[in-house]
Coordinates of C-alpha atoms in Angstrom, one line a residue:
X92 CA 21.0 -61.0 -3.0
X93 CA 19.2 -64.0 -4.4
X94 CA 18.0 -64.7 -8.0
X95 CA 14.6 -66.1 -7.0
X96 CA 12.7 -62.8 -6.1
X97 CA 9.4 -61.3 -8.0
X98 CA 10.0 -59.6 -11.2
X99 CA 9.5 -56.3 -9.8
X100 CA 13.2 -56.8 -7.8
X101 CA 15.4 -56.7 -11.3
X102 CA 15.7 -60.6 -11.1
X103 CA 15.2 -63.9 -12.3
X104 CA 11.8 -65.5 -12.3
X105 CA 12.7 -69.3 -13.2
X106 CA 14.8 -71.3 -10.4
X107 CA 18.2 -71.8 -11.5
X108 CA 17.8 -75.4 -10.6
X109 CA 15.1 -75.8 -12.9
X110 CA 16.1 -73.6 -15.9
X111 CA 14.2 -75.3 -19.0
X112 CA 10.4 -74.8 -17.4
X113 CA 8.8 -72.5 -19.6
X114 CA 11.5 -72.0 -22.6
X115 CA 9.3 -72.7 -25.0
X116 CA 8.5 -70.0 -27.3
X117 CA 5.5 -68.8 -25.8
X118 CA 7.0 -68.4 -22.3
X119 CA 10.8 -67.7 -23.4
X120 CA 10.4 -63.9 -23.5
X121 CA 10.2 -64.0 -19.8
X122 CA 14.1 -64.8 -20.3
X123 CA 15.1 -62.5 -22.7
X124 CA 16.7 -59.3 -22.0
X125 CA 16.2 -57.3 -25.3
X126 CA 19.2 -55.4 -26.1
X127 CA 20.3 -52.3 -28.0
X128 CA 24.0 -51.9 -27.0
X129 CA 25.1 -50.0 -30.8
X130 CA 27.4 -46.8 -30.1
X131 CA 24.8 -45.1 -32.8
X132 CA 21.7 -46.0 -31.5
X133 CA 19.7 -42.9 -31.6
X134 CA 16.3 -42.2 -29.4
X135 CA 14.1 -43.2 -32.3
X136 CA 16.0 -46.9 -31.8
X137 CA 16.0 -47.0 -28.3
X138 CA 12.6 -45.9 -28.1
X139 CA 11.4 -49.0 -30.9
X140 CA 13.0 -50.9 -28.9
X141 CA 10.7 -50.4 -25.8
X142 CA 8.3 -50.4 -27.5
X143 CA 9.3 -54.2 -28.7
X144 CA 9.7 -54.9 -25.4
X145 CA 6.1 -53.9 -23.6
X146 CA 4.7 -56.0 -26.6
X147 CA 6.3 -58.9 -26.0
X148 CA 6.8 -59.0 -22.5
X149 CA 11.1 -59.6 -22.5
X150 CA 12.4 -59.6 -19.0
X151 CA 14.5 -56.1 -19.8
X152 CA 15.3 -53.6 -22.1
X153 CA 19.2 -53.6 -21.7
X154 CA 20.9 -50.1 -23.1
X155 CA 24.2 -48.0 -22.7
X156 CA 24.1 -46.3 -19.6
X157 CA 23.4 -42.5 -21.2
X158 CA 19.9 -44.0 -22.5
X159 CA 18.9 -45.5 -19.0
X160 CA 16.5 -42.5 -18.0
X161 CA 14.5 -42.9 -21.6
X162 CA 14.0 -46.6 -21.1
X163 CA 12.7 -46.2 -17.4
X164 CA 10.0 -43.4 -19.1
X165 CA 9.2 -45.6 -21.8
X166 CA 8.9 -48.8 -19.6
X167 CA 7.0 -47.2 -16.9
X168 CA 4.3 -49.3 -15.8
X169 CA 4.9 -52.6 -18.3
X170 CA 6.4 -54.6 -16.2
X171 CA 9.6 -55.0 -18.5
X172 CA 13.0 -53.5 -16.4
X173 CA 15.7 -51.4 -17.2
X174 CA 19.5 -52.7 -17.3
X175 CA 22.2 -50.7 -17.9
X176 CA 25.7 -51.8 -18.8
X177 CA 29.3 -50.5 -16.7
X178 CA 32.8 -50.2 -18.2
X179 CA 31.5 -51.8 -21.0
X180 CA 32.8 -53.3 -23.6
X181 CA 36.7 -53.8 -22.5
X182 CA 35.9 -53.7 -18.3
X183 CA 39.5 -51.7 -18.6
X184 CA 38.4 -48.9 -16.3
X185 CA 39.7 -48.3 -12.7
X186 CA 37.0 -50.0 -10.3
X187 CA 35.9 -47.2 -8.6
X188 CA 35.3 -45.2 -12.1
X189 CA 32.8 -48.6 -12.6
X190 CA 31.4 -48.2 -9.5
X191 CA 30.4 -44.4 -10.0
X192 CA 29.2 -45.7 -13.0
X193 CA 27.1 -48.0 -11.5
X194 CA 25.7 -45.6 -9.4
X195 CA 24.4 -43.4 -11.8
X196 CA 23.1 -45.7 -13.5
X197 CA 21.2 -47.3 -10.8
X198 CA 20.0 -43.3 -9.7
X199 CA 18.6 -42.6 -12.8
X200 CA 16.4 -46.0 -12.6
X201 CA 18.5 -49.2 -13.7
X202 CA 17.0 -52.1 -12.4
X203 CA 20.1 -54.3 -12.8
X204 CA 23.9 -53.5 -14.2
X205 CA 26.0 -55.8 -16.4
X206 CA 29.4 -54.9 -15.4
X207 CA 32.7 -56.2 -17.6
X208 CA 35.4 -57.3 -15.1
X209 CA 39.3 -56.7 -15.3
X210 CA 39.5 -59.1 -18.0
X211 CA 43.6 -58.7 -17.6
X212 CA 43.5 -59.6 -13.7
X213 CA 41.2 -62.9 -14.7
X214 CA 44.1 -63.7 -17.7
X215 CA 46.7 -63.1 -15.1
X216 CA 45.0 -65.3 -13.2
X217 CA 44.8 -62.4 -9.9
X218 CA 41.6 -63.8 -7.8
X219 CA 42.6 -61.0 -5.7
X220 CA 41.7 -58.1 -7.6
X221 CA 39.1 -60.2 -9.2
X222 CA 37.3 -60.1 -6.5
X223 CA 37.7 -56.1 -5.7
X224 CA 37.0 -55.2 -9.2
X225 CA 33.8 -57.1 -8.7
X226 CA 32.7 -56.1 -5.1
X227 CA 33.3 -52.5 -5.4
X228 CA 30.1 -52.2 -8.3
X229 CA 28.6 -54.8 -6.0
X230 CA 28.1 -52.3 -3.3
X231 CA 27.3 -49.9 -5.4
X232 CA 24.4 -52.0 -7.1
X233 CA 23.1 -53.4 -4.0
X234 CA 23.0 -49.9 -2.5
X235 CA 20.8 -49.1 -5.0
X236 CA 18.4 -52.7 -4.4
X237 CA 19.5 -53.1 -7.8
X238 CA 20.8 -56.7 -9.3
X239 CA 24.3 -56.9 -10.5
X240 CA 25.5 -59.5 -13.7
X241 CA 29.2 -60.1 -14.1
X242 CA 30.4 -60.5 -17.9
X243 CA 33.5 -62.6 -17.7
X244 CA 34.4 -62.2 -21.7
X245 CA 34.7 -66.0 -22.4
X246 CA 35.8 -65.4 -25.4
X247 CA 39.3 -64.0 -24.3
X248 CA 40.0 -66.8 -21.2
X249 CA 40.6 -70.4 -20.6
X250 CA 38.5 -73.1 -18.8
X251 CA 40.5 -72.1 -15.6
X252 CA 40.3 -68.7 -15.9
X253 CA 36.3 -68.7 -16.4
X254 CA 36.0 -70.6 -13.3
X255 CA 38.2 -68.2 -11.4
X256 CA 36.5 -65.4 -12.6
X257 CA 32.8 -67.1 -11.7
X258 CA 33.9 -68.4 -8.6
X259 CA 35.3 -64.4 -8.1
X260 CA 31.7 -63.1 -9.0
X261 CA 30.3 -65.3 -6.2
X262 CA 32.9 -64.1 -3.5
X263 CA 32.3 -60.7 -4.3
X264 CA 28.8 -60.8 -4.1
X265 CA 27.2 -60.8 -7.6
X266 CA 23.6 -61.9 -8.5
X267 CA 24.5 -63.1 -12.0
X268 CA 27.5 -64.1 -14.2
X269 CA 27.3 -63.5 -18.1
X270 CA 29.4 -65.2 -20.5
X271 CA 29.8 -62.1 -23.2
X272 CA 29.9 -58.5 -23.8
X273 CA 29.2 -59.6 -27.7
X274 CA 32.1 -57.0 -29.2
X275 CA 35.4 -58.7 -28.2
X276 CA 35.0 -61.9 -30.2
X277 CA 32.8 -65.1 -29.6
X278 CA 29.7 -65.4 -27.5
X279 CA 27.7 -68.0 -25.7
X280 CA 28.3 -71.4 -26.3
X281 CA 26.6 -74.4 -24.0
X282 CA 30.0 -75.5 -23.0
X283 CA 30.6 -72.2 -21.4
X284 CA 27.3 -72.4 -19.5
X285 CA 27.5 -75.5 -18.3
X286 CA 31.0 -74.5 -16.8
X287 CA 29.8 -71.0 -15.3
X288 CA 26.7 -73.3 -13.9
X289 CA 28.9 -75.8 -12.1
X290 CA 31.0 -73.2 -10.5
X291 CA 28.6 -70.8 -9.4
X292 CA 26.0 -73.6 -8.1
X293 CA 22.2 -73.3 -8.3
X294 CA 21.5 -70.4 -6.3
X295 CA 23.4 -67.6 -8.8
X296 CA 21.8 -66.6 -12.0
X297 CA 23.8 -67.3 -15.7
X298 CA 23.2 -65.0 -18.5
X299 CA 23.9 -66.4 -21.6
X300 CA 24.9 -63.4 -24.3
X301 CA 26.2 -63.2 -27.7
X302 CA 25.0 -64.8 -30.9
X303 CA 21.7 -66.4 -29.7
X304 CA 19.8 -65.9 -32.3
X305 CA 17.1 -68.7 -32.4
X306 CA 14.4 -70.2 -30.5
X307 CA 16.8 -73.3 -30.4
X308 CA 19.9 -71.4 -29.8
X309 CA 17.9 -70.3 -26.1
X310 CA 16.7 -73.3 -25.5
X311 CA 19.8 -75.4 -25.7
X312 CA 21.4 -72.2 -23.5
X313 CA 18.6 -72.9 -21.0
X314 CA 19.2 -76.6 -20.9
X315 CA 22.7 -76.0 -20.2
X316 CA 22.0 -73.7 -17.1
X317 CA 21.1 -70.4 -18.8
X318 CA 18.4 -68.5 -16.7
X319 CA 19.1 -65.2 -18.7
X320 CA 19.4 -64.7 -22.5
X321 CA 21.2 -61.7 -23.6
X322 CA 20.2 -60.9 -27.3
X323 CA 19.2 -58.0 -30.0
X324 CA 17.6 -61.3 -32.0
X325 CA 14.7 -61.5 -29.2
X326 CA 11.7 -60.9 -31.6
X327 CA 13.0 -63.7 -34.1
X328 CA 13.6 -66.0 -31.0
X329 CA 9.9 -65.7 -30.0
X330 CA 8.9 -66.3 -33.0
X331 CA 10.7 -69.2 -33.9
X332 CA 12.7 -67.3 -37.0
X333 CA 16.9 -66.8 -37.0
X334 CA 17.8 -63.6 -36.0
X335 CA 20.5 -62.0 -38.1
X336 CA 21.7 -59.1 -35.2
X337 CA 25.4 -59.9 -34.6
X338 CA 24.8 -59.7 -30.7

Protein backbone atom coordinates (compact mmCIF):
# COMPACT_ATOMS: atom_id res chain seq x y z
CA UNK A 1 0.00 0.00 0.00
CA UNK A 2 1.19 3.54 -0.72
CA UNK A 3 1.38 6.69 1.55
CA UNK A 4 -0.03 9.12 -0.99
CA UNK A 5 -3.85 8.20 -0.87
CA UNK A 6 -6.87 10.59 0.41
CA UNK A 7 -7.23 11.09 4.06
CA UNK A 8 -10.16 8.92 4.24
CA UNK A 9 -7.62 5.68 3.47
CA UNK A 10 -5.64 6.02 7.17
CA UNK A 11 -2.73 7.70 5.26
CA UNK A 12 -0.42 10.42 4.62
CA UNK A 13 -1.55 13.50 2.75
CA UNK A 14 1.84 15.35 2.10
CA UNK A 15 4.36 13.43 -0.48
CA UNK A 16 7.18 12.07 1.25
CA UNK A 17 9.35 13.69 -1.30
CA UNK A 18 8.22 16.91 -0.39
CA UNK A 19 7.71 16.79 3.40
CA UNK A 20 8.07 20.54 4.65
CA UNK A 21 4.89 21.94 2.30
CA UNK A 22 2.48 23.00 4.71
CA UNK A 23 4.41 22.62 8.26
CA UNK A 24 3.78 25.77 9.28
CA UNK A 25 1.63 26.06 12.23
CA UNK A 26 -1.50 26.67 10.55
CA UNK A 27 -1.25 23.56 8.32
CA UNK A 28 0.99 21.25 10.68
CA UNK A 29 -2.05 19.67 12.42
CA UNK A 30 -2.71 17.84 9.25
CA UNK A 31 0.61 15.84 10.50
CA UNK A 32 0.04 15.33 13.86
CA UNK A 33 -1.36 12.19 15.22
CA UNK A 34 -2.67 13.28 18.73
CA UNK A 35 -1.89 10.80 21.18
CA UNK A 36 -3.11 9.39 24.57
CA UNK A 37 -1.09 6.20 25.08
CA UNK A 38 -1.11 6.57 29.44
CA UNK A 39 -2.05 3.00 31.10
CA UNK A 40 -4.60 5.31 33.31
CA UNK A 41 -6.23 7.12 30.86
CA UNK A 42 -9.77 6.92 31.72
CA UNK A 43 -12.92 7.60 29.11
CA UNK A 44 -13.26 11.22 30.35
CA UNK A 45 -9.44 11.60 28.90
CA UNK A 46 -9.82 9.69 25.92
CA UNK A 47 -12.89 11.36 25.17
CA UNK A 48 -11.10 15.23 25.66
CA UNK A 49 -8.97 14.05 23.67
CA UNK A 50 -11.29 13.66 20.66
CA UNK A 51 -12.66 16.27 21.26
CA UNK A 52 -9.08 18.22 20.85
CA UNK A 53 -8.78 16.51 17.88
CA UNK A 54 -12.16 17.39 15.67
CA UNK A 55 -11.13 21.05 16.84
CA UNK A 56 -8.07 21.15 15.50
CA UNK A 57 -8.22 18.99 12.71
CA UNK A 58 -4.85 16.41 13.80
CA UNK A 59 -4.47 13.67 11.24
CA UNK A 60 -5.49 10.86 14.19
CA UNK A 61 -6.39 10.27 17.51
CA UNK A 62 -3.77 7.47 18.41
CA UNK A 63 -4.99 5.29 21.74
CA UNK A 64 -4.40 1.80 23.36
CA UNK A 65 -6.13 -0.69 21.53
CA UNK A 66 -9.13 -1.30 24.38
CA UNK A 67 -10.24 2.48 23.65
CA UNK A 68 -10.23 2.02 19.74
CA UNK A 69 -14.26 1.54 19.58
CA UNK A 70 -14.74 5.02 21.78
CA UNK A 71 -12.55 7.02 19.51
CA UNK A 72 -14.19 5.65 16.16
CA UNK A 73 -17.79 6.96 17.99
CA UNK A 74 -16.38 10.11 19.06
CA UNK A 75 -14.59 10.72 15.63
CA UNK A 76 -17.41 9.71 13.57
CA UNK A 77 -17.85 12.00 10.79
CA UNK A 78 -14.72 14.66 11.51
CA UNK A 79 -12.56 13.58 9.34
CA UNK A 80 -9.77 12.84 12.07
CA UNK A 81 -8.86 8.71 12.10
CA UNK A 82 -8.43 6.30 14.58
CA UNK A 83 -4.94 4.42 15.22
CA UNK A 84 -4.44 1.93 17.55
CA UNK A 85 -1.17 0.58 18.85
CA UNK A 86 -0.03 -3.53 18.84
CA UNK A 87 2.36 -5.25 21.27
CA UNK A 88 3.06 -2.04 22.44
CA UNK A 89 5.45 -0.76 24.35
CA UNK A 90 8.28 -3.72 24.43
CA UNK A 91 6.99 -5.47 20.73
CA UNK A 92 8.04 -8.76 23.09
CA UNK A 93 4.99 -10.67 22.07
CA UNK A 94 4.88 -13.71 19.79
CA UNK A 95 3.93 -12.41 16.16
CA UNK A 96 0.89 -14.04 15.72
CA UNK A 97 -0.43 -12.70 19.30
CA UNK A 98 0.35 -9.10 17.38
CA UNK A 99 -1.26 -10.00 14.61
CA UNK A 100 -4.59 -11.04 16.39
CA UNK A 101 -4.07 -7.94 17.88
CA UNK A 102 -4.00 -6.19 14.97
CA UNK A 103 -7.03 -7.62 13.94
CA UNK A 104 -9.16 -6.59 16.50
CA UNK A 105 -8.11 -3.57 16.40
CA UNK A 106 -8.61 -3.00 12.83
CA UNK A 107 -12.51 -4.82 13.36
CA UNK A 108 -13.49 -2.56 15.85
CA UNK A 109 -12.53 0.51 13.50
CA UNK A 110 -8.65 1.41 13.56
CA UNK A 111 -7.75 3.22 10.64
CA UNK A 112 -4.05 2.41 10.96
CA UNK A 113 -1.81 0.33 13.68
CA UNK A 114 1.55 1.25 15.13
CA UNK A 115 3.07 -2.08 15.75
CA UNK A 116 6.54 -2.38 18.01
CA UNK A 117 8.87 -4.99 16.33
CA UNK A 118 11.06 -7.78 17.92
CA UNK A 119 13.29 -5.29 19.18
CA UNK A 120 15.71 -8.44 20.30
CA UNK A 121 15.74 -9.99 16.62
CA UNK A 122 16.73 -6.12 15.23
CA UNK A 123 19.70 -6.09 18.24
CA UNK A 124 20.68 -9.53 17.21
CA UNK A 125 20.82 -8.32 14.10
CA UNK A 126 18.13 -11.39 12.57
CA UNK A 127 16.68 -9.68 9.18
CA UNK A 128 14.94 -12.90 9.09
CA UNK A 129 12.59 -12.82 11.73
CA UNK A 130 12.50 -9.11 11.25
CA UNK A 131 10.82 -9.42 8.44
CA UNK A 132 8.13 -12.20 9.71
CA UNK A 133 7.52 -10.31 12.85
CA UNK A 134 6.69 -7.47 10.58
CA UNK A 135 4.69 -9.18 7.75
CA UNK A 136 2.48 -11.25 9.79
CA UNK A 137 0.58 -7.68 11.34
CA UNK A 138 1.11 -6.59 7.73
CA UNK A 139 -1.47 -9.02 6.45
CA UNK A 140 -3.39 -8.62 9.08
CA UNK A 141 -3.56 -4.70 8.61
CA UNK A 142 -3.93 -4.71 5.00
CA UNK A 143 -6.72 -7.25 5.29
CA UNK A 144 -8.41 -4.89 7.04
CA UNK A 145 -7.58 -1.73 4.22
CA UNK A 146 -6.01 -0.42 7.14
CA UNK A 147 -2.29 1.35 7.20
CA UNK A 148 0.39 -0.20 9.16
CA UNK A 149 3.57 2.01 10.98
CA UNK A 150 6.50 0.04 12.25
CA UNK A 151 8.21 1.47 15.56
CA UNK A 152 11.76 0.45 15.41
CA UNK A 153 12.68 1.77 19.21
CA UNK A 154 15.70 3.93 18.12
CA UNK A 155 16.49 4.44 21.23
CA UNK A 156 17.67 0.77 22.07
CA UNK A 157 19.69 0.12 18.41
CA UNK A 158 22.59 1.19 16.49
CA UNK A 159 22.84 3.09 13.07
CA UNK A 160 23.06 -0.43 11.51
CA UNK A 161 20.49 -1.93 13.27
CA UNK A 162 17.84 0.96 12.45
CA UNK A 163 18.61 0.55 8.89
CA UNK A 164 18.06 -3.15 9.07
CA UNK A 165 15.04 -2.87 10.89
CA UNK A 166 13.69 0.02 8.15
CA UNK A 167 14.89 -1.78 5.32
CA UNK A 168 12.84 -5.04 7.17
CA UNK A 169 9.64 -2.78 7.35
CA UNK A 170 9.87 -2.19 3.65
CA UNK A 171 10.36 -6.07 2.72
CA UNK A 172 7.62 -7.01 4.76
CA UNK A 173 5.34 -4.64 3.49
CA UNK A 174 4.72 -1.69 5.83
CA UNK A 175 3.22 1.69 4.97
CA UNK A 176 5.25 3.61 7.66
CA UNK A 177 8.32 3.31 9.93
CA UNK A 178 8.27 5.21 13.46
CA UNK A 179 11.25 5.98 15.32
CA UNK A 180 9.65 5.58 19.08
CA UNK A 181 7.22 4.04 21.24
CA UNK A 182 8.11 7.10 23.80
CA UNK A 183 8.43 4.60 27.13
CA UNK A 184 11.78 2.75 26.52
CA UNK A 185 14.01 5.75 26.57
CA UNK A 186 14.77 8.58 23.95
CA UNK A 187 12.64 9.70 21.06
CA UNK A 188 12.89 11.39 17.76
CA UNK A 189 15.87 13.09 16.93
CA UNK A 190 16.57 14.45 13.06
CA UNK A 191 19.51 12.22 12.84
CA UNK A 192 17.27 9.28 13.18
CA UNK A 193 14.91 10.54 10.53
CA UNK A 194 17.15 11.37 8.13
CA UNK A 195 18.56 7.75 8.38
CA UNK A 196 14.98 5.95 8.40
CA UNK A 197 14.39 8.46 5.24
CA UNK A 198 17.42 7.26 3.22
CA UNK A 199 16.71 3.70 3.82
CA UNK A 200 13.19 3.43 3.22
CA UNK A 201 13.29 5.94 0.04
CA UNK A 202 10.55 8.42 -0.89
CA UNK A 203 7.69 6.35 -1.36
CA UNK A 204 7.26 4.91 2.56
CA UNK A 205 5.88 7.24 5.21
CA UNK A 206 8.28 8.28 8.57
CA UNK A 207 6.69 9.00 11.77
CA UNK A 208 8.59 10.87 13.89
CA UNK A 209 7.43 10.13 17.85
CA UNK A 210 8.67 10.98 21.20
CA UNK A 211 9.47 14.33 22.71
CA UNK A 212 8.32 16.69 19.95
CA UNK A 213 6.99 19.09 21.80
CA UNK A 214 7.22 22.38 19.71
CA UNK A 215 6.23 23.97 16.59
CA UNK A 216 10.04 23.88 15.84
CA UNK A 217 10.66 20.57 17.19
CA UNK A 218 7.98 19.31 14.00
CA UNK A 219 9.21 21.37 11.76
CA UNK A 220 12.91 20.48 11.84
CA UNK A 221 11.37 16.55 12.08
CA UNK A 222 9.66 17.47 8.79
CA UNK A 223 12.70 18.89 7.14
CA UNK A 224 14.55 15.87 7.97
CA UNK A 225 11.94 13.53 6.23
CA UNK A 226 9.15 13.31 8.90
CA UNK A 227 5.67 12.95 7.13
CA UNK A 228 3.99 11.91 10.53
CA UNK A 229 4.44 13.48 14.01
CA UNK A 230 3.60 11.32 16.90
CA UNK A 231 2.96 13.56 20.05
CA UNK A 232 0.54 14.19 23.23
CA UNK A 233 2.10 18.03 22.89
CA UNK A 234 -0.05 18.57 19.65
CA UNK A 235 -2.19 21.58 20.96
CA UNK A 236 1.10 23.50 22.08
CA UNK A 237 2.73 22.64 18.68
CA UNK A 238 -0.15 24.37 16.85
CA UNK A 239 0.02 26.99 18.76
CA UNK A 240 3.52 27.73 18.73
CA UNK A 241 3.90 27.08 22.73
CA UNK A 242 6.41 24.01 24.34
CA UNK A 243 4.52 21.28 25.25
CA UNK A 244 5.50 19.76 28.56
CA UNK A 245 3.76 15.87 27.88
CA UNK A 246 6.75 13.45 28.16
CA UNK A 247 5.65 11.65 24.82
Amino acid sequence: MSNEASPGTGTATSPAGSPAEGSGAPGIASFIDHTLLKPDAGEAEVLRVCAEAAEYKFKSVCVNPVWVKTVKRALKGTGVLTCSVVGFPLGATPSDVKAFEARGAVLDGADEVDMVIDIAAARASDRGALVDDIKAVAEAVHAGEAILKVIIETALLTDDQKVLACEAAVEAGADFVKTSTGFNGGGATTADIALMRRTVGPDLGVKASGGVRSLEDAQAMIAAGATRIGASSGIAIVKGEQGSSAY
